[in-house]
Short mmCIF file of C-alpha atoms and ligand atoms in Angstrom, two decimals:
data_model
loop_
_atom_site.label_atom_id
_atom_site.label_comp_id
_atom_site.label_asym_id
_atom_site.label_seq_id
_atom_site.Cartn_x
_atom_site.Cartn_y
_atom_site.Cartn_z
CA UNK A 1 123.12 -66.26 12.23
CA UNK A 2 122.69 -64.09 9.53
CA UNK A 3 118.87 -64.03 9.67
CA UNK A 4 118.52 -64.14 13.37
CA UNK A 5 120.40 -60.93 13.50
CA UNK A 6 118.26 -58.99 10.90
CA UNK A 7 115.15 -60.46 12.66
CA UNK A 8 115.94 -59.04 16.02
CA UNK A 9 116.41 -56.08 14.32
CA UNK A 10 113.27 -56.36 12.09
CA UNK A 11 111.59 -57.16 15.25
CA UNK A 12 113.13 -54.16 17.08
CA UNK A 13 112.07 -51.78 14.10
CA UNK A 14 108.45 -53.25 13.59
CA UNK A 15 108.12 -52.00 17.14
CA UNK A 16 108.05 -48.04 15.84
CA UNK A 17 105.79 -48.81 12.84
CA UNK A 18 102.51 -47.89 13.90
CA UNK A 19 99.65 -48.34 11.20
CA UNK A 20 97.22 -45.81 9.92
CA UNK A 21 93.65 -47.12 10.21
CA UNK A 22 91.58 -47.22 7.05
CA UNK A 23 88.47 -49.35 7.00
CA UNK A 24 88.55 -51.41 3.92
CA UNK A 25 85.70 -51.64 1.39
CA UNK A 26 82.56 -53.73 1.69
CA UNK A 27 83.64 -56.90 -0.61
CA UNK A 28 80.04 -59.17 -0.16
CA UNK A 29 77.21 -58.65 -0.72
CA UNK A 30 74.50 -60.20 1.51
CA UNK A 31 71.42 -61.83 -0.18
CA UNK A 32 68.44 -61.70 1.13
CA UNK A 33 67.67 -65.43 0.47
CA UNK A 34 65.94 -67.19 3.16
CA UNK A 35 67.68 -70.04 5.62
CA UNK A 36 66.83 -73.58 3.53
CA UNK A 37 67.59 -71.94 0.16
CA UNK A 38 70.90 -70.73 1.72
CA UNK A 39 71.87 -74.03 2.57
CA UNK A 40 70.62 -75.38 -0.64
CA UNK A 41 72.91 -72.92 -2.29
CA UNK A 42 75.93 -73.49 -0.28
CA UNK A 43 75.70 -77.27 -0.88
CA UNK A 44 75.27 -76.90 -4.78
CA UNK A 45 78.37 -74.98 -4.60
CA UNK A 46 80.29 -77.91 -3.44
CA UNK A 47 82.31 -79.13 -6.91
CA UNK A 48 80.48 -82.86 -7.84
CA UNK A 49 83.97 -84.33 -8.68
CA UNK A 50 87.00 -84.99 -5.89
CA UNK A 51 89.50 -81.83 -6.58
CA UNK A 52 93.07 -83.43 -6.47
CA UNK A 53 95.41 -80.68 -5.54
CA UNK A 54 98.91 -80.40 -7.97
CA UNK A 55 101.70 -80.87 -7.00
CA UNK A 56 103.61 -77.67 -6.64
CA UNK A 57 107.12 -76.57 -6.20
CA UNK A 58 106.77 -72.87 -4.93
CA UNK A 59 110.77 -71.41 -5.19
CA UNK A 60 111.81 -68.28 -4.56
CA UNK A 61 109.33 -67.54 -1.70
CA UNK A 62 110.80 -65.96 1.35
CA UNK A 63 109.33 -67.36 4.18
CA UNK A 64 107.92 -66.37 7.38
CA UNK A 65 108.84 -68.71 10.11
CA UNK A 66 107.14 -67.31 13.16
CA UNK A 67 110.16 -65.66 14.47
CA UNK A 68 111.44 -63.76 11.47
CA UNK A 69 111.30 -63.90 7.67
CA UNK A 70 114.07 -66.62 5.94
CA UNK A 71 116.28 -65.72 2.72
CA UNK A 72 114.19 -67.26 -0.70
CA UNK A 73 113.73 -71.15 -0.95
CA UNK A 74 111.24 -73.65 -2.23
CA UNK A 75 107.79 -74.83 -0.56
CA UNK A 76 106.63 -77.90 -1.87
CA UNK A 77 102.93 -78.04 -1.94
CA UNK A 78 101.99 -81.66 -2.05
CA UNK A 79 98.34 -82.72 -2.05
CA UNK A 80 96.70 -81.05 1.09
CA UNK A 81 100.00 -80.83 3.13
CA UNK A 82 103.38 -79.16 2.80
CA UNK A 83 105.53 -81.78 1.53
CA UNK A 84 109.62 -81.87 1.03
CA UNK A 85 109.91 -84.17 -2.19
CA UNK A 86 110.01 -81.77 -5.13
CA UNK A 87 109.74 -85.14 -7.73
CA UNK A 88 107.10 -84.63 -10.63
CA UNK A 89 106.21 -81.13 -9.27
CA UNK A 90 105.46 -78.16 -11.40
CA UNK A 91 107.52 -75.22 -10.71
CA UNK A 92 105.95 -71.86 -9.54
CA UNK A 93 108.30 -68.75 -9.18
CA UNK A 94 107.10 -66.83 -5.86
CA UNK A 95 109.32 -63.95 -7.15
CA UNK A 96 110.46 -63.37 -3.35
CA UNK A 97 107.49 -62.73 -2.32
CA UNK A 98 106.61 -63.57 1.71
CA UNK A 99 105.23 -66.99 2.25
CA UNK A 100 103.09 -67.00 5.90
CA UNK A 101 100.98 -69.70 6.69
CA UNK A 102 97.12 -68.72 6.23
CA UNK A 103 95.35 -66.53 8.60
CA UNK A 104 92.92 -67.40 11.01
CA UNK A 105 89.85 -65.33 12.00
CA UNK A 106 89.19 -66.36 15.52
CA UNK A 107 85.74 -65.02 15.36
CA UNK A 108 83.47 -64.83 12.51
CA UNK A 109 80.11 -65.35 11.37
CA UNK A 110 80.32 -66.48 7.59
CA UNK A 111 76.73 -67.81 6.02
CA UNK A 112 76.79 -67.84 2.46
CA UNK A 113 79.81 -69.08 -0.28
CA UNK A 114 80.49 -65.76 -1.04
CA UNK A 115 81.31 -65.24 2.58
CA UNK A 116 83.70 -67.61 2.33
CA UNK A 117 85.13 -66.93 -0.84
CA UNK A 118 85.73 -63.01 0.40
CA UNK A 119 87.73 -64.62 3.55
CA UNK A 120 90.03 -67.22 1.14
CA UNK A 121 90.45 -64.66 -1.09
CA UNK A 122 92.29 -62.59 1.60
CA UNK A 123 94.39 -64.84 2.97
CA UNK A 124 91.85 -66.15 5.66
CA UNK A 125 91.85 -69.56 5.51
CA UNK A 126 90.57 -71.04 8.83
CA UNK A 127 87.33 -69.17 10.28
CA UNK A 128 86.21 -69.76 13.95
CA UNK A 129 82.13 -69.39 13.21
CA UNK A 130 80.77 -67.68 16.68
CA UNK A 131 77.45 -68.55 16.42
CA UNK A 132 75.73 -72.07 14.88
CA UNK A 133 72.62 -72.32 15.35
CA UNK A 134 71.25 -74.82 12.75
CA UNK A 135 73.67 -77.91 12.32
CA UNK A 136 72.65 -77.84 8.28
CA UNK A 137 73.71 -74.23 7.58
CA UNK A 138 77.17 -75.05 9.37
CA UNK A 139 77.42 -78.24 7.41
CA UNK A 140 76.66 -76.31 4.21
CA UNK A 141 79.63 -74.26 5.23
CA UNK A 142 81.99 -77.18 4.82
CA UNK A 143 84.57 -78.88 3.10
CA UNK A 144 84.38 -76.84 0.09
CA UNK A 145 87.77 -77.61 -1.61
CA UNK A 146 89.90 -74.01 -2.37
CA UNK A 147 88.04 -72.52 0.21
CA UNK A 148 88.65 -71.97 4.20
CA UNK A 149 88.04 -74.56 6.70
CA UNK A 150 85.79 -73.48 9.44
CA UNK A 151 85.50 -74.38 13.05
CA UNK A 152 82.07 -74.47 14.43
CA UNK A 153 80.24 -73.00 18.15
CA UNK A 154 77.55 -74.23 19.94
CA UNK A 155 74.35 -72.26 19.67
CA UNK A 156 75.32 -69.05 21.75
CA UNK A 157 73.67 -70.10 25.16
CA UNK A 158 71.66 -66.97 26.42
CA UNK A 159 68.98 -65.95 28.87
CA UNK A 160 65.31 -65.49 27.54
CA UNK A 161 64.87 -61.82 27.72
CA UNK A 162 68.73 -60.30 27.05
CA UNK A 163 69.56 -58.51 23.78
CA UNK A 164 70.99 -62.33 22.70
CA UNK A 165 68.35 -64.22 24.27
CA UNK A 166 65.91 -62.50 21.91
CA UNK A 167 67.52 -63.08 19.06
CA UNK A 168 67.73 -66.93 19.93
CA UNK A 169 64.28 -66.80 20.65
CA UNK A 170 63.93 -65.66 16.82
CA UNK A 171 65.54 -68.29 15.45
CA UNK A 172 64.55 -71.56 18.18
CA UNK A 173 63.05 -70.77 21.76
CA UNK A 174 64.39 -74.75 22.53
CA UNK A 175 68.24 -73.24 22.37
CA UNK A 176 67.56 -70.83 25.18
CA UNK A 177 68.87 -71.41 28.67
CA UNK A 178 66.17 -70.51 31.32
CA UNK A 179 67.60 -72.17 34.45
CA UNK A 180 70.54 -73.52 35.66
CA UNK A 181 68.96 -76.57 36.16
CA UNK A 182 68.84 -76.80 32.67
CA UNK A 183 72.46 -76.80 31.33
CA UNK A 184 73.35 -80.34 31.12
CA UNK A 185 70.46 -80.91 28.81
CA UNK A 186 71.21 -78.24 26.85
CA UNK A 187 75.04 -79.13 26.47
CA UNK A 188 73.94 -82.50 25.65
CA UNK A 189 71.30 -81.75 23.02
CA UNK A 190 73.93 -79.63 21.73
CA UNK A 191 76.78 -82.31 21.53
CA UNK A 192 74.87 -84.51 19.67
CA UNK A 193 72.98 -82.25 17.42
CA UNK A 194 75.86 -79.42 16.03
CA UNK A 195 78.88 -81.67 17.13
CA UNK A 196 80.49 -78.24 18.20
CA UNK A 197 84.07 -77.79 17.77
CA UNK A 198 83.97 -75.67 20.80
CA UNK A 199 81.03 -73.76 23.28
CA UNK A 200 80.17 -70.20 23.06
CA UNK A 201 77.95 -68.39 26.36
CA UNK A 202 77.07 -65.17 26.28
CA UNK A 203 77.37 -62.62 29.49
CA UNK A 204 75.56 -59.54 29.24
CA UNK A 205 73.01 -57.46 31.46
CA UNK A 206 70.25 -58.81 31.73
CA UNK A 207 71.74 -62.59 30.75
CA UNK A 208 73.00 -65.63 32.51
CA UNK A 209 73.72 -65.70 35.73
CA UNK A 210 76.98 -66.30 37.47
CA UNK A 211 76.32 -69.99 38.46
CA UNK A 212 74.55 -70.81 35.31
CA UNK A 213 78.11 -69.42 33.48
CA UNK A 214 80.27 -71.11 35.60
CA UNK A 215 78.25 -74.37 35.39
CA UNK A 216 78.23 -74.11 31.62
CA UNK A 217 82.59 -73.80 31.70
CA UNK A 218 82.25 -76.76 33.94
CA UNK A 219 80.47 -78.83 31.94
CA UNK A 220 82.22 -77.69 28.67
CA UNK A 221 85.21 -78.60 30.13
CA UNK A 222 83.64 -82.03 31.29
CA UNK A 223 83.05 -82.74 27.87
CA UNK A 224 86.95 -81.66 26.95
CA UNK A 225 85.77 -78.82 24.88
CA UNK A 226 86.65 -74.78 24.99
CA UNK A 227 84.20 -72.14 25.81
CA UNK A 228 84.41 -69.05 24.51
CA UNK A 229 82.31 -66.45 26.40
CA UNK A 230 80.94 -62.97 24.63
CA UNK A 231 81.51 -59.98 26.98
CA UNK A 232 81.25 -56.70 25.50
CA UNK A 233 80.85 -54.57 28.76
CA UNK A 234 83.18 -54.12 32.27
CA UNK A 235 80.49 -55.80 33.99
CA UNK A 236 80.32 -59.02 31.65
CA UNK A 237 84.19 -59.26 31.23
CA UNK A 238 84.21 -59.22 34.88
CA UNK A 239 81.57 -62.40 34.51
CA UNK A 240 84.05 -64.21 31.94
CA UNK A 241 86.71 -64.02 34.30
CA UNK A 242 85.13 -65.21 36.96
CA UNK A 243 83.95 -68.05 34.83
CA UNK A 244 87.42 -69.45 34.32
CA UNK A 245 86.37 -69.58 30.71
CA UNK A 246 89.33 -70.33 28.58
CA UNK A 247 88.26 -67.57 25.80
CA UNK A 248 86.87 -64.26 25.85
CA UNK A 249 85.97 -62.55 23.15
CA UNK A 250 85.17 -58.59 22.37
CA UNK A 251 86.76 -55.74 24.66
CA UNK A 252 85.11 -53.42 26.90
CA UNK A 253 83.44 -50.13 25.41
CA UNK A 254 83.00 -48.63 28.37
CA UNK A 255 86.06 -48.32 30.41
CA UNK A 256 89.58 -50.39 30.34
CA UNK A 257 90.05 -53.66 32.23
CA UNK A 258 91.60 -53.23 35.46
CA UNK A 259 95.04 -54.23 37.05
CA UNK A 260 93.42 -56.93 39.49
CA UNK A 261 91.11 -58.88 36.60
CA UNK A 262 94.11 -58.92 34.16
CA UNK A 263 95.85 -60.74 37.15
CA UNK A 264 93.07 -63.27 37.92
CA UNK A 265 92.95 -64.02 33.50
CA UNK A 266 96.90 -64.26 33.89
CA UNK A 267 96.17 -67.41 36.47
CA UNK A 268 93.31 -68.56 34.97
CA UNK A 269 95.16 -68.48 31.79
CA UNK A 270 92.74 -66.92 29.57
CA UNK A 271 93.30 -65.96 26.10
CA UNK A 272 91.53 -62.37 25.05
CA UNK A 273 90.07 -61.92 21.26
CA UNK A 274 89.28 -58.44 21.43
CA UNK A 275 87.59 -58.00 18.01
CA UNK A 276 88.34 -54.17 18.01
CA UNK A 277 87.41 -53.97 14.43
CA UNK A 278 84.16 -55.01 15.70
CA UNK A 279 84.60 -52.92 18.98
CA UNK A 280 85.72 -49.86 16.27
CA UNK A 281 82.85 -49.91 14.00
CA UNK A 282 80.07 -50.74 17.21
CA UNK A 283 81.99 -46.86 19.08
CA UNK A 284 80.91 -45.48 15.49
CA UNK A 285 77.37 -46.23 15.21
CA UNK A 286 76.65 -45.33 18.76
CA UNK A 287 77.89 -43.56 21.71
CA UNK A 288 80.74 -46.53 22.74
CA UNK A 289 84.09 -45.60 24.06
CA UNK A 290 86.66 -47.50 21.55
CA UNK A 291 89.84 -45.92 23.25
CA UNK A 292 88.80 -47.97 26.26
CA UNK A 293 88.78 -51.51 24.28
CA UNK A 294 92.47 -50.33 22.43
CA UNK A 295 93.60 -50.26 26.50
CA UNK A 296 92.17 -52.80 27.53
CA UNK A 297 93.79 -54.86 24.44
CA UNK A 298 97.06 -53.12 25.14
CA UNK A 299 96.80 -53.91 29.04
CA UNK A 300 96.02 -57.63 28.31
CA UNK A 301 98.74 -57.47 25.99
CA UNK A 302 101.39 -55.68 27.90
CA UNK A 303 100.74 -58.07 31.05
CA UNK A 304 101.10 -61.31 28.80
CA UNK A 305 97.57 -62.37 28.23
CA UNK A 306 97.40 -64.03 24.72
CA UNK A 307 95.78 -62.23 22.48
CA UNK A 308 94.27 -63.50 19.04
CA UNK A 309 92.65 -61.69 15.93
CA UNK A 310 89.36 -62.04 15.25
CA UNK A 311 87.08 -59.56 13.76
CA UNK A 312 83.43 -60.83 14.35
CA UNK A 313 82.84 -60.39 10.32
CA UNK A 314 79.48 -60.37 9.57
CA UNK A 315 76.58 -58.96 7.62
CA UNK A 316 73.76 -59.68 9.33
CA UNK A 317 70.99 -56.38 9.42
CA UNK A 318 70.49 -55.80 12.97
CA UNK A 319 73.28 -56.57 14.52
CA UNK A 320 75.24 -53.26 16.15
CA UNK A 321 77.49 -53.36 13.34
CA UNK A 322 78.39 -55.24 10.03
CA UNK A 323 82.31 -56.00 9.50
CA UNK A 324 82.89 -57.35 5.44
CA UNK A 325 84.73 -60.85 5.31
CA UNK A 326 88.56 -61.35 5.04
CA UNK A 327 89.24 -57.69 4.41
CA UNK A 328 88.80 -57.26 7.74
CA UNK A 329 91.37 -59.71 9.22
CA UNK A 330 94.17 -57.02 7.90
CA UNK A 331 91.82 -53.97 9.61
CA UNK A 332 92.52 -56.55 12.82
CA UNK A 333 96.20 -56.46 12.52
CA UNK A 334 96.24 -52.98 12.08
CA UNK A 335 93.92 -52.49 15.13
CA UNK A 336 96.66 -55.22 17.13
CA UNK A 337 99.64 -53.07 16.29
CA UNK A 338 97.66 -49.87 17.01
CA UNK A 339 97.33 -51.36 20.77
CA UNK A 340 101.04 -51.46 21.02
CA UNK A 341 101.56 -55.05 19.54
CA UNK A 342 104.75 -55.70 16.80
CA UNK A 343 103.81 -56.87 13.38
CA UNK A 344 105.58 -59.88 14.69
CA UNK A 345 103.11 -60.42 17.20
CA UNK A 346 100.18 -59.14 15.30
CA UNK A 347 100.99 -61.73 12.59
CA UNK A 348 101.43 -64.80 15.07
CA UNK A 349 97.88 -63.34 16.61
CA UNK A 350 96.52 -64.22 13.59
CA UNK A 351 98.62 -67.54 12.45
CA UNK A 352 100.15 -69.44 15.18
CA UNK A 353 98.57 -68.35 18.26
CA UNK A 354 95.27 -69.37 17.81
CA UNK A 355 95.96 -72.46 16.53
CA UNK A 356 97.48 -73.18 20.08
CA UNK A 357 95.00 -72.08 21.68
CA UNK A 358 92.34 -73.64 20.19
CA UNK A 359 94.58 -76.95 19.85
CA UNK A 360 94.89 -77.27 16.35
CA UNK A 361 98.25 -79.22 15.66
CA UNK A 362 97.86 -79.31 11.89
CA UNK A 363 98.01 -75.17 10.92
CA UNK A 364 99.46 -72.10 11.99
CA UNK A 365 102.87 -72.48 10.49
CA UNK A 366 104.78 -73.36 7.63
CA UNK A 367 106.03 -76.48 8.39
CA UNK A 368 106.71 -80.15 6.51
CA UNK A 369 103.32 -81.87 7.36
CA UNK A 370 101.21 -78.85 8.19
CA UNK A 371 97.96 -78.19 6.05
CA UNK A 372 99.05 -76.07 2.98
CA UNK A 373 97.55 -73.34 4.16
CA UNK A 374 99.54 -70.28 2.49
CA UNK A 375 99.39 -66.73 1.34
CA UNK A 376 101.76 -64.90 -0.56
CA UNK A 377 102.29 -61.64 -0.58
CA UNK A 378 104.53 -59.20 -2.19
CA UNK A 379 105.32 -56.91 0.20
CA UNK A 380 106.95 -57.14 3.79
CA UNK A 381 104.36 -57.07 6.71
CA UNK A 382 107.61 -56.67 9.09
CA UNK A 383 108.14 -53.24 7.37
CA UNK A 384 104.52 -52.30 7.43
CA UNK A 385 101.71 -54.29 8.80
CA UNK A 386 99.12 -53.08 5.81
CA UNK A 387 101.87 -55.39 3.24
CA UNK A 388 99.40 -58.21 4.56
CA UNK A 389 96.71 -56.79 1.87
CA UNK A 390 99.05 -57.24 -1.11
CA UNK A 391 98.50 -60.76 -1.77
CA UNK A 392 99.89 -62.57 -5.07
CA UNK A 393 98.15 -66.05 -4.20
CA UNK A 394 96.30 -68.49 -1.87
CA UNK A 395 96.31 -71.75 -1.46
CA UNK A 396 93.36 -73.42 1.62
CA UNK A 397 94.38 -76.89 1.92
CA UNK A 398 96.71 -77.76 -1.11
CA UNK A 399 93.90 -76.27 -3.60
CA UNK A 400 94.61 -72.47 -5.00
CA UNK A 401 92.09 -69.82 -4.43
CA UNK A 402 90.69 -67.96 -7.51
CA UNK A 403 91.66 -63.94 -6.39
CA UNK A 404 89.56 -62.97 -9.32
CA UNK A 405 85.61 -63.87 -9.86
C1 LIG G 501 63.78 -58.79 24.78
O1 LIG G 501 62.34 -58.69 24.51
C2 LIG G 501 61.47 -58.27 25.06
C3 LIG G 501 60.02 -58.89 24.79
O2 LIG G 501 59.64 -58.13 23.43
C4 LIG G 501 61.53 -57.14 25.60
O3 LIG G 501 60.76 -56.88 26.69
C5 LIG G 501 62.99 -57.12 26.50
O4 LIG G 501 63.14 -56.01 26.46
C6 LIG G 501 63.95 -57.30 25.52
N1 LIG G 501 65.33 -57.48 26.45
C7 LIG G 501 66.20 -56.76 26.01
C8 LIG G 501 67.08 -56.69 26.56
O5 LIG G 501 65.98 -55.75 24.90
C1 LIG G 502 62.73 -71.99 27.53
O1 LIG G 502 61.90 -71.20 27.47
C2 LIG G 502 61.10 -70.80 26.16
C3 LIG G 502 60.09 -69.64 26.20
O2 LIG G 502 60.74 -69.03 26.72
C4 LIG G 502 60.89 -72.22 25.58
O3 LIG G 502 60.61 -71.95 24.21
C5 LIG G 502 61.89 -73.44 25.70
O4 LIG G 502 61.19 -74.92 25.70
C6 LIG G 502 62.70 -73.75 26.99
N1 LIG G 502 63.51 -74.64 27.48
C7 LIG G 502 63.26 -75.36 28.36
C8 LIG G 502 64.76 -76.52 27.93
O5 LIG G 502 62.29 -75.72 29.12
C1 LIG G 503 87.26 -43.67 27.62
O1 LIG G 503 88.92 -45.02 27.90
C2 LIG G 503 89.58 -44.16 28.40
C3 LIG G 503 90.44 -45.30 28.52
O2 LIG G 503 89.74 -46.49 29.22
C4 LIG G 503 89.49 -43.08 29.31
O3 LIG G 503 90.72 -42.71 29.55
C5 LIG G 503 88.32 -42.01 28.78
O4 LIG G 503 88.00 -41.00 29.83
C6 LIG G 503 87.10 -42.76 28.30
N1 LIG G 503 86.61 -41.81 27.90
C7 LIG G 503 84.48 -41.09 28.24
C8 LIG G 503 83.93 -40.60 27.53
O5 LIG G 503 84.24 -41.83 29.01
ZN1 LIG G 504 80.11 -62.83 17.19
#
């Protein structure tokens, strides 16, 4: 009862807290390795012995339970999961820090171990890798104890001659979708070769037509997979809404979404990942309207469309903007608060909501039986969302992440 009324107070109070944006420094360095040596290096970084996580009793931590921050208690890390039996555990004093479920970045593009280390160090224990062109590269990022777990998309489906199609043509032209009739075969190839966790399709002008996008989404549903559509302007966003894809990523950089479009998204139960950090970076590089992206996010949130935290982190030369790994998730939390979300809502957008939206039942909350993906921070993010950067310890799958290296 005490904690609930405190909670209500904190939630109301946090509505008034608006943060100042500061751009994080670039913690990673891009390496000019070609893809096969990158894959080899990633695979070599995997330890050649089994890492058995220690059993830990994390004492004196204030758990964020999805609603509020509870009084100090003990959380047991038992192997890869959160446990309940302290027998034989090594005790660690959490010093009254706030314990959150590991953050989930719903849109990023790691390709090296350095990228993965930056994600983990900043408490991002799950990353949705939004463009998997080559299975070997995505496989090389999988199964690294102490690094984040990744969920991979398909290759992004795009049309020949489009901006994204030209990128795909450089990487592997057989991954293009040249006409609607190719969709079923494209889909089967992706499922057999990549085993994607979900599909990624690109709406753009020029680009895939509505009929092709619709068929891609329908086929994905037929294979029990969700679809994520890239849409960064009004026309593309409208296409994405019409396709009824589960997820729309980015936010229009030309003008804010109409109420009619927002109503349709609600009816379609569509989820938005506005990637405001990337939208801001793009608008700083070129004359695009970031205010429109922020406005759309605010309108979607007010209307009740679920919003997820995604950064589009990448250090790829040639894309519209580079965004550093890990620290950018904390930028995105600030951006979401700037778009009108409370601190609590922003935290949920980076933990429980992406887990729910993508059907991951093993993460997103600090509860017995869940993955031991945990972030311990010194400051209280309900008081100031920027306190999420004050990271003291991180565990991913029960393995503690070294914060210095
Ligand atoms: C894609 O590349 C072709 C060939 O270089 C070019 O003509 C076309 O304009 C490019 N498409 C876009 C949208 O830039
Ligand atoms: C689509 O066109 C490209 C050339 O633009 C070609 O390399 C590719 O094989 C075509 N895809 C299919 C499935 O025919
Ligand atoms: C940018 O978008 C905002 C919000 O939709 C709008 O009020 C403003 O007029 C736009 N600015 C330009 C230069 O188009
Ligand atoms: Zn992206």
